[in-house]
PDB file of C-alpha atoms in Angstrom:
ATOM      1  CA  MET A   1      68.125  24.500 102.833  1.00 84.00           C
ATOM      2  CA  ARG A   2      71.254  25.632 100.995  1.00 80.00           C
ATOM      3  CA  GLN A   3      73.094  22.527 102.300  1.00 84.00           C
ATOM      4  CA  GLY A   4      70.293  20.367 101.088  1.00 81.00           C
ATOM      5  CA  LEU A   5      70.403  21.990  97.711  1.00 78.00           C
ATOM      6  CA  ALA A   6      74.078  21.417  97.551  1.00 76.00           C
ATOM      7  CA  ALA A   7      73.672  17.680  98.564  1.00 79.00           C
ATOM      8  CA  TYR A   8      70.939  17.328  95.949  1.00 75.00           C
ATOM      9  CA  ARG A   9      73.066  18.860  93.213  1.00 77.00           C
ATOM     10  CA  ALA A  10      76.012  16.603  94.207  1.00 78.00           C
ATOM     11  CA  THR A  11      73.907  13.616  93.228  1.00 85.00           C
ATOM     12  CA  GLY A  12      73.718  14.972  89.643  1.00 76.00           C
ATOM     13  CA  ALA A  13      69.963  15.708  89.824  1.00 70.00           C
ATOM     14  CA  GLU A  14      68.879  18.803  88.188  1.00 71.00           C
ATOM     15  CA  CYS A  15      65.229  18.506  87.125  1.00 71.00           C
ATOM     16  CA  GLU A  16      63.669  19.852  90.274  1.00 83.00           C
ATOM     17  CA  ARG A  17      66.308  22.392  90.880  1.00 85.00           C
ATOM     18  CA  PRO A  18      64.132  25.482  89.897  1.00 88.00           C
ATOM     19  CA  TYR A  19      61.400  24.289  92.253  1.00 90.00           C
ATOM     20  CA  LEU A  20      63.732  23.856  95.170  1.00 90.00           C
ATOM     21  CA  LEU A  21      65.218  27.182  94.483  1.00 92.00           C
ATOM     22  CA  ALA A  22      61.738  28.706  94.483  1.00 94.00           C
ATOM     23  CA  LEU A  23      61.157  27.220  98.056  1.00 94.00           C
ATOM     24  CA  LEU A  24      64.519  28.803  99.123  1.00 94.00           C
ATOM     25  CA  ALA A  25      63.610  32.125  97.625  1.00 96.00           C
ATOM     26  CA  GLU A  26      60.180  32.130  99.368  1.00 96.00           C
ATOM     27  CA  ALA A  27      61.956  31.129 102.687  1.00 96.00           C
ATOM     28  CA  TYR A  28      64.113  34.121 102.344  1.00 96.00           C
ATOM     29  CA  GLY A  29      61.067  36.327 101.894  1.00 96.00           C
ATOM     30  CA  LYS A  30      59.596  34.927 105.113  1.00 95.00           C
ATOM     31  CA  VAL A  31      62.667  35.830 107.095  1.00 96.00           C
ATOM     32  CA  GLU A  32      62.651  39.272 105.667  1.00 95.00           C
ATOM     33  CA  GLN A  33      65.635  38.790 103.399  1.00 96.00           C
ATOM     34  CA  PRO A  34      63.962  39.660 100.007  1.00 97.00           C
ATOM     35  CA  MET A  35      67.216  40.573  98.274  1.00 97.00           C
ATOM     36  CA  GLU A  36      68.599  37.161  99.003  1.00 97.00           C
ATOM     37  CA  GLY A  37      65.480  35.631  97.718  1.00 97.00           C
ATOM     38  CA  LEU A  38      65.775  37.704  94.443  1.00 98.00           C
ATOM     39  CA  LEU A  39      69.303  36.372  93.848  1.00 96.00           C
ATOM     40  CA  VAL A  40      68.110  32.871  94.319  1.00 96.00           C
ATOM     41  CA  LEU A  41      65.340  33.468  91.897  1.00 97.00           C
ATOM     42  CA  GLU A  42      67.810  34.713  89.249  1.00 96.00           C
ATOM     43  CA  GLU A  43      69.644  31.461  89.591  1.00 92.00           C
ATOM     44  CA  ALA A  44      66.329  29.586  89.181  1.00 93.00           C
ATOM     45  CA  LEU A  45      65.388  31.519  86.119  1.00 95.00           C
ATOM     46  CA  ALA A  46      68.731  30.800  84.581  1.00 92.00           C
ATOM     47  CA  GLU A  47      67.786  27.166  84.957  1.00 87.00           C
ATOM     48  CA  VAL A  48      64.543  27.878  83.373  1.00 89.00           C
ATOM     49  CA  ARG A  49      66.217  29.535  80.387  1.00 88.00           C
ATOM     50  CA  LYS A  50      68.140  26.188  79.998  1.00 85.00           C
ATOM     51  CA  GLY A  51      64.837  24.497  79.368  1.00 80.00           C
ATOM     52  CA  TRP A  52      63.732  23.414  82.872  1.00 76.00           C
ATOM     53  CA  ARG A  53      60.298  24.950  82.656  1.00 82.00           C
ATOM     54  CA  CYS A  54      58.736  23.474  85.783  1.00 80.00           C
ATOM     55  CA  CYS A  55      57.354  26.045  88.156  1.00 91.00           C
ATOM     56  CA  GLU A  56      58.384  28.888  85.746  1.00 95.00           C
ATOM     57  CA  ALA A  57      55.202  30.837  86.531  1.00 97.00           C
ATOM     58  CA  GLU A  58      55.743  30.510  90.223  1.00 97.00           C
ATOM     59  CA  LEU A  59      59.280  31.890  89.930  1.00 97.00           C
ATOM     60  CA  TYR A  60      57.896  35.104  88.333  1.00 98.00           C
ATOM     61  CA  ARG A  61      55.097  35.400  90.877  1.00 98.00           C
ATOM     62  CA  LEU A  62      57.725  35.078  93.752  1.00 98.00           C
ATOM     63  CA  LYS A  63      59.988  37.597  92.068  1.00 98.00           C
ATOM     64  CA  GLY A  64      56.964  40.060  92.058  1.00 98.00           C
ATOM     65  CA  GLU A  65      56.328  39.350  95.752  1.00 98.00           C
ATOM     66  CA  LEU A  66      59.972  39.882  96.821  1.00 98.00           C
ATOM     67  CA  LEU A  67      60.286  43.060  94.660  1.00 98.00           C
ATOM     68  CA  LEU A  68      57.309  44.556  96.722  1.00 98.00           C
ATOM     69  CA  GLU A  69      58.937  43.412  99.968  1.00 96.00           C
ATOM     70  CA  VAL A  70      62.096  45.191  98.958  1.00 97.00           C
ATOM     71  CA  SER A  71      60.181  48.404  98.208  1.00 96.00           C
ATOM     72  CA  ALA A  72      56.779  49.596  97.477  1.00 92.00           C
ATOM     73  CA  GLU A  73      58.509  51.723  94.718  1.00 96.00           C
ATOM     74  CA  ASN A  74      58.730  48.425  92.729  1.00 97.00           C
ATOM     75  CA  LYS A  75      54.968  48.131  92.032  1.00 97.00           C
ATOM     76  CA  ALA A  76      55.293  48.400  88.222  1.00 98.00           C
ATOM     77  CA  GLU A  77      58.024  45.893  87.935  1.00 98.00           C
ATOM     78  CA  ALA A  78      56.179  43.531  90.409  1.00 98.00           C
ATOM     79  CA  GLU A  79      52.937  43.966  88.378  1.00 98.00           C
ATOM     80  CA  ALA A  80      54.895  42.973  85.216  1.00 98.00           C
ATOM     81  CA  CYS A  81      56.193  39.899  87.032  1.00 98.00           C
ATOM     82  CA  PHE A  82      52.648  39.022  87.998  1.00 98.00           C
ATOM     83  CA  HIS A  83      51.322  39.397  84.390  1.00 98.00           C
ATOM     84  CA  GLN A  84      54.308  37.339  83.142  1.00 98.00           C
ATOM     85  CA  ALA A  85      53.399  34.551  85.687  1.00 98.00           C
ATOM     86  CA  LEU A  86      49.810  34.698  84.665  1.00 98.00           C
ATOM     87  CA  ASP A  87      50.771  34.424  80.969  1.00 97.00           C
ATOM     88  CA  ILE A  88      53.028  31.437  81.575  1.00 97.00           C
ATOM     89  CA  ALA A  89      50.549  29.627  83.811  1.00 97.00           C
ATOM     90  CA  ARG A  90      47.795  29.992  81.065  1.00 97.00           C
ATOM     91  CA  ARG A  91      50.122  28.741  78.373  1.00 96.00           C
ATOM     92  CA  GLN A  92      51.187  25.784  80.481  1.00 94.00           C
ATOM     93  CA  GLN A  93      47.543  25.302  81.647  1.00 95.00           C
ATOM     94  CA  THR A  94      48.638  25.187  85.268  1.00 94.00           C
ATOM     95  CA  ARG A  95      45.423  26.354  87.052  1.00 95.00           C
ATOM     96  CA  SER A  96      46.901  26.356  90.520  1.00 96.00           C
ATOM     97  CA  LEU A  97      49.739  28.503  89.620  1.00 97.00           C
ATOM     98  CA  GLU A  98      47.370  30.747  87.693  1.00 98.00           C
ATOM     99  CA  LEU A  99      45.338  31.091  90.793  1.00 98.00           C
ATOM    100  CA  ARG A 100      48.449  32.133  92.823  1.00 98.00           C
ATOM    101  CA  ALA A 101      49.548  34.599  90.294  1.00 98.00           C
ATOM    102  CA  THR A 102      46.102  36.107  90.192  1.00 98.00           C
ATOM    103  CA  MET A 103      45.893  36.377  93.894  1.00 98.00           C
ATOM    104  CA  SER A 104      49.277  38.226  93.967  1.00 98.00           C
ATOM    105  CA  LEU A 105      48.087  40.486  91.136  1.00 98.00           C
ATOM    106  CA  SER A 106      44.646  41.044  92.912  1.00 98.00           C
ATOM    107  CA  ARG A 107      46.367  41.986  96.232  1.00 98.00           C
ATOM    108  CA  LEU A 108      48.462  44.581  94.384  1.00 98.00           C
ATOM    109  CA  TRP A 109      45.484  46.023  92.623  1.00 98.00           C
ATOM    110  CA  GLN A 110      43.481  46.124  95.904  1.00 97.00           C
ATOM    111  CA  PHE A 111      46.352  48.234  97.403  1.00 95.00           C
ATOM    112  CA  GLN A 112      46.173  50.505  94.250  1.00 96.00           C
ATOM    113  CA  GLY A 113      42.385  51.016  94.574  1.00 96.00           C
ATOM    114  CA  LYS A 114      41.404  48.700  91.601  1.00 97.00           C
ATOM    115  CA  ARG A 115      39.248  46.587  93.775  1.00 97.00           C
ATOM    116  CA  ALA A 116      36.550  45.896  91.091  1.00 97.00           C
ATOM    117  CA  GLU A 117      39.198  44.821  88.530  1.00 97.00           C
ATOM    118  CA  ALA A 118      40.813  42.572  91.148  1.00 98.00           C
ATOM    119  CA  HIS A 119      37.590  40.973  92.147  1.00 98.00           C
ATOM    120  CA  ALA A 120      36.437  40.227  88.532  1.00 98.00           C
ATOM    121  CA  LEU A 121      39.808  38.751  87.632  1.00 97.00           C
ATOM    122  CA  LEU A 122      39.918  36.552  90.776  1.00 98.00           C
ATOM    123  CA  LEU A 123      36.332  35.518  90.572  1.00 97.00           C
ATOM    124  CA  ALA A 124      36.695  34.238  87.090  1.00 96.00           C
ATOM    125  CA  ILE A 125      39.768  31.989  88.087  1.00 96.00           C
ATOM    126  CA  TYR A 126      38.176  30.883  91.442  1.00 97.00           C
ATOM    127  CA  GLY A 127      35.105  29.733  89.507  1.00 95.00           C
ATOM    128  CA  TRP A 128      37.102  27.318  87.484  1.00 94.00           C
ATOM    129  CA  PHE A 129      37.688  24.997  90.582  1.00 96.00           C
ATOM    130  CA  GLY A 130      35.162  22.417  91.384  1.00 93.00           C
ATOM    131  CA  GLU A 131      36.950  20.791  94.142  1.00 93.00           C
ATOM    132  CA  GLY A 132      39.879  21.301  96.602  1.00 93.00           C
ATOM    133  CA  PHE A 133      38.243  24.185  98.445  1.00 95.00           C
ATOM    134  CA  GLU A 134      39.864  23.041 101.680  1.00 95.00           C
ATOM    135  CA  THR A 135      43.438  23.728 100.212  1.00 96.00           C
ATOM    136  CA  ASP A 136      45.299  26.779 101.520  1.00 96.00           C
ATOM    137  CA  ASP A 137      45.274  28.428  98.100  1.00 96.00           C
ATOM    138  CA  LEU A 138      41.600  28.238  97.540  1.00 97.00           C
ATOM    139  CA  ARG A 139      40.718  29.175 101.026  1.00 97.00           C
ATOM    140  CA  GLU A 140      43.029  32.260 100.704  1.00 97.00           C
ATOM    141  CA  ALA A 141      41.394  33.105  97.409  1.00 98.00           C
ATOM    142  CA  LYS A 142      37.862  32.920  98.963  1.00 97.00           C
ATOM    143  CA  LEU A 143      38.926  35.287 101.710  1.00 98.00           C
ATOM    144  CA  LEU A 144      40.401  37.737  99.288  1.00 98.00           C
ATOM    145  CA  LEU A 145      37.285  37.612  97.117  1.00 97.00           C
ATOM    146  CA  GLU A 146      35.348  38.556 100.242  1.00 97.00           C
ATOM    147  CA  ALA A 147      37.517  41.381 101.036  1.00 97.00           C
ATOM    148  CA  LEU A 148      37.356  42.670  97.512  1.00 97.00           C
ATOM    149  CA  ALA A 149      33.673  42.544  97.352  1.00 94.00           C
TER     150      ALA A 149
END
């Protein structure tokens, strides 16, 4: 993935770079290298600060997830990242990213014993969708809602 990113950048293309870095950070999380993922996210967020706002909400959501992978002691910082991701997704009106951020926050709240709050938040967002229930995100949201009920 790093070689592909380098080749992509060598073409002079920049607009999708934060998204591609998000994919790389997520991959680091999946291979249990969350610190590497966090470093990649800092690079992606630096791109966002230059004005490339695509997937900004997802970057903060991933940061929260990776912080939790590093240590359960990072709950407060991770929760702040999830809230920031929610705020950005709402401002940008990106419902799918809002759903993802809500699921991350709901899982954290579930772990903290805030099941009712998590269920109410997720149910409200899940209810916005009228189609696409076969997608991974909406299937996962439904399972999480059932677990929180």
